[in-house]
mmCIF file of C-alpha atoms in Angstrom:
data_model
loop_
_atom_site.group_PDB
_atom_site.id
_atom_site.type_symbol
_atom_site.label_atom_id
_atom_site.label_comp_id
_atom_site.label_asym_id
_atom_site.label_seq_id
_atom_site.Cartn_x
_atom_site.Cartn_y
_atom_site.Cartn_z
ATOM 1 C CA UNK A 1 79.115 113.206 105.621
ATOM 2 C CA UNK A 2 80.985 116.554 105.634
ATOM 3 C CA UNK A 3 84.372 116.710 103.726
ATOM 4 C CA UNK A 4 87.101 117.236 106.229
ATOM 5 C CA UNK A 5 90.277 118.751 104.870
ATOM 6 C CA UNK A 6 93.130 118.809 107.491
ATOM 7 C CA UNK A 7 96.659 119.729 107.545
ATOM 8 C CA UNK A 8 98.606 117.376 109.688
ATOM 9 C CA UNK A 9 101.379 118.605 111.450
ATOM 10 C CA UNK A 10 103.772 115.956 112.929
ATOM 11 C CA UNK A 11 104.102 117.392 116.279
ATOM 12 C CA UNK A 12 107.998 117.462 115.955
ATOM 13 C CA UNK A 13 108.367 120.699 117.486
ATOM 14 C CA UNK A 14 106.334 120.039 120.674
ATOM 15 C CA UNK A 15 107.963 116.769 120.974
ATOM 16 C CA UNK A 16 111.418 118.218 120.698
ATOM 17 C CA UNK A 17 110.631 120.994 123.300
ATOM 18 C CA UNK A 18 109.459 118.487 125.757
ATOM 19 C CA UNK A 19 112.096 115.870 124.968
ATOM 20 C CA UNK A 20 109.621 113.387 123.714
ATOM 21 C CA UNK A 21 110.271 110.986 120.608
ATOM 22 C CA UNK A 22 107.788 110.335 118.029
ATOM 23 C CA UNK A 23 107.796 106.657 116.483
ATOM 24 C CA UNK A 24 107.689 107.212 112.663
ATOM 25 C CA UNK A 25 105.924 104.103 112.035
ATOM 26 C CA UNK A 26 103.330 105.078 114.082
ATOM 27 C CA UNK A 27 102.984 108.438 112.702
ATOM 28 C CA UNK A 28 103.062 106.796 109.211
ATOM 29 C CA UNK A 29 100.199 104.387 110.598
ATOM 30 C CA UNK A 30 97.908 107.077 111.630
ATOM 31 C CA UNK A 31 98.399 108.921 108.369
ATOM 32 C CA UNK A 32 97.084 105.848 106.505
ATOM 33 C CA UNK A 33 94.451 105.043 108.821
ATOM 34 C CA UNK A 34 92.934 108.694 108.549
ATOM 35 C CA UNK A 35 94.175 109.749 104.942
ATOM 36 C CA UNK A 36 90.540 110.333 103.992
ATOM 37 C CA UNK A 37 90.542 113.419 106.199
ATOM 38 C CA UNK A 38 94.038 114.569 105.546
ATOM 39 C CA UNK A 39 94.921 116.826 102.659
ATOM 40 C CA UNK A 40 98.390 117.643 103.513
ATOM 41 C CA UNK A 41 100.615 116.055 106.174
ATOM 42 C CA UNK A 42 103.940 117.162 107.375
ATOM 43 C CA UNK A 43 107.240 115.201 107.246
ATOM 44 C CA UNK A 44 108.572 113.892 110.501
ATOM 45 C CA UNK A 45 111.116 116.542 110.839
ATOM 46 C CA UNK A 46 114.168 116.225 113.429
ATOM 47 C CA UNK A 47 114.821 119.687 114.592
ATOM 48 C CA UNK A 48 118.770 120.526 114.304
ATOM 49 C CA UNK A 49 119.269 117.625 112.190
ATOM 50 C CA UNK A 50 118.673 118.295 108.380
ATOM 51 C CA UNK A 51 120.084 114.813 107.408
ATOM 52 C CA UNK A 52 117.567 112.883 109.534
ATOM 53 C CA UNK A 53 114.834 114.976 108.581
ATOM 54 C CA UNK A 54 115.613 114.329 104.951
ATOM 55 C CA UNK A 55 115.946 110.319 105.755
ATOM 56 C CA UNK A 56 112.390 110.546 107.430
ATOM 57 C CA UNK A 57 111.300 112.176 104.094
ATOM 58 C CA UNK A 58 112.557 109.466 101.889
ATOM 59 C CA UNK A 59 111.486 106.743 104.702
ATOM 60 C CA UNK A 60 107.945 107.959 104.464
ATOM 61 C CA UNK A 61 107.875 108.192 100.581
ATOM 62 C CA UNK A 62 109.173 104.606 100.629
ATOM 63 C CA UNK A 63 105.837 103.678 102.705
ATOM 64 C CA UNK A 64 103.792 105.046 99.839
ATOM 65 C CA UNK A 65 103.500 108.606 101.349
ATOM 66 C CA UNK A 66 104.196 112.084 99.881
ATOM 67 C CA UNK A 67 104.807 114.288 103.159
ATOM 68 C CA UNK A 68 105.477 117.767 102.932
ATOM 69 C CA UNK A 69 109.244 118.437 103.331
ATOM 70 C CA UNK A 70 110.330 120.602 106.053
ATOM 71 C CA UNK A 71 113.234 122.980 106.301
ATOM 72 C CA UNK A 72 114.080 124.918 109.275
ATOM 73 C CA UNK A 73 115.093 128.346 107.794
ATOM 74 C CA UNK A 74 116.945 129.539 111.146
ATOM 75 C CA UNK A 75 118.806 126.306 112.099
ATOM 76 C CA UNK A 76 119.894 124.489 108.711
ATOM 77 C CA UNK A 77 122.074 125.367 105.695
ATOM 78 C CA UNK A 78 120.062 126.696 102.715
ATOM 79 C CA UNK A 79 121.714 123.731 100.737
ATOM 80 C CA UNK A 80 119.011 121.351 102.243
ATOM 81 C CA UNK A 81 116.184 124.011 100.798
ATOM 82 C CA UNK A 82 117.557 124.136 97.531
ATOM 83 C CA UNK A 83 117.685 120.115 97.780
ATOM 84 C CA UNK A 84 114.087 120.037 98.246
ATOM 85 C CA UNK A 85 113.331 122.470 95.442
ATOM 86 C CA UNK A 86 115.821 120.912 92.940
ATOM 87 C CA UNK A 87 113.990 117.530 93.808
ATOM 88 C CA UNK A 88 110.922 119.374 92.524
ATOM 89 C CA UNK A 89 108.752 119.171 95.849
ATOM 90 C CA UNK A 90 105.961 121.444 94.934
ATOM 91 C CA UNK A 91 105.061 122.497 98.660
ATOM 92 C CA UNK A 92 107.574 122.788 101.195
ATOM 93 C CA UNK A 93 107.451 123.580 105.047
ATOM 94 C CA UNK A 94 109.512 126.353 106.586
ATOM 95 C CA UNK A 95 110.306 125.743 110.145
ATOM 96 C CA UNK A 96 112.408 127.224 112.889
ATOM 97 C CA UNK A 97 110.019 130.295 113.764
ATOM 98 C CA UNK A 98 107.774 128.548 116.453
ATOM 99 C CA UNK A 99 107.756 129.422 119.964
ATOM 100 C CA UNK A 100 109.222 132.916 120.030
ATOM 101 C CA UNK A 101 112.405 131.382 119.450
ATOM 102 C CA UNK A 102 113.403 134.371 117.061
ATOM 103 C CA UNK A 103 112.093 137.771 117.028
ATOM 104 C CA UNK A 104 110.404 139.294 114.187
ATOM 105 C CA UNK A 105 113.225 141.660 113.321
ATOM 106 C CA UNK A 106 115.738 138.918 113.069
ATOM 107 C CA UNK A 107 113.568 136.513 110.888
ATOM 108 C CA UNK A 108 112.939 139.402 108.254
ATOM 109 C CA UNK A 109 116.644 138.983 106.808
ATOM 110 C CA UNK A 110 116.471 135.254 106.972
ATOM 111 C CA UNK A 111 113.101 135.032 105.151
ATOM 112 C CA UNK A 112 114.096 137.677 102.681
ATOM 113 C CA UNK A 113 117.153 135.548 101.758
ATOM 114 C CA UNK A 114 115.124 132.430 101.408
ATOM 115 C CA UNK A 115 112.555 133.976 99.452
ATOM 116 C CA UNK A 116 114.717 135.937 97.214
ATOM 117 C CA UNK A 117 117.354 133.283 96.423
ATOM 118 C CA UNK A 118 115.372 130.020 96.783
ATOM 119 C CA UNK A 119 111.669 130.183 96.944
ATOM 120 C CA UNK A 120 111.060 132.731 94.007
ATOM 121 C CA UNK A 121 112.394 133.175 90.845
ATOM 122 C CA UNK A 122 114.411 136.103 89.174
ATOM 123 C CA UNK A 123 110.963 137.887 88.696
ATOM 124 C CA UNK A 124 110.051 137.286 92.076
ATOM 125 C CA UNK A 125 107.345 134.711 91.604
ATOM 126 C CA UNK A 126 107.306 131.690 93.760
ATOM 127 C CA UNK A 127 108.696 128.406 92.274
ATOM 128 C CA UNK A 128 107.018 126.399 95.280
ATOM 129 C CA UNK A 129 104.137 126.791 97.623
ATOM 130 C CA UNK A 130 105.330 127.317 101.204
ATOM 131 C CA UNK A 131 103.723 126.787 104.792
ATOM 132 C CA UNK A 132 105.275 128.707 107.701
ATOM 133 C CA UNK A 133 105.134 126.854 110.630
ATOM 134 C CA UNK A 134 104.969 128.977 113.651
ATOM 135 C CA UNK A 135 104.625 132.166 111.410
ATOM 136 C CA UNK A 136 101.538 133.916 113.120
ATOM 137 C CA UNK A 137 102.508 137.494 112.319
ATOM 138 C CA UNK A 138 100.012 138.868 110.125
ATOM 139 C CA UNK A 139 102.754 141.484 108.819
ATOM 140 C CA UNK A 140 104.989 138.486 107.838
ATOM 141 C CA UNK A 141 102.295 136.601 106.289
ATOM 142 C CA UNK A 142 101.340 139.300 104.039
ATOM 143 C CA UNK A 143 105.051 140.068 103.127
ATOM 144 C CA UNK A 144 105.910 136.260 102.526
#
């Protein structure tokens, strides 16, 4: 059998944009049932509510999972990103860039600040790995 390495997104953005709710326990069950195929799985983030996103992170961890924490760089205070870094997560998802919700020229100063002040150390080396949800611009992928 071929080895499969999947990155599982929770679907929170799609659910949010359609006004649909995702049941966290069903999501956890799906992950556990299919874990042999999944390399990385994202936390069930709650767009616009960093406290609920953090509660979901801790809830999933209490169920024996280690989801990728998600921070919405265009919507949330940077203190939430700092919290994930301070708690020594090695890999963090950056959301808030999907669906053309923000232009490239508007996202650059935000990402510059995120990377300069939080993601990278004083020498410009990353302290954590990052996945940019909805980041499809080659220019931005190469820059960050």
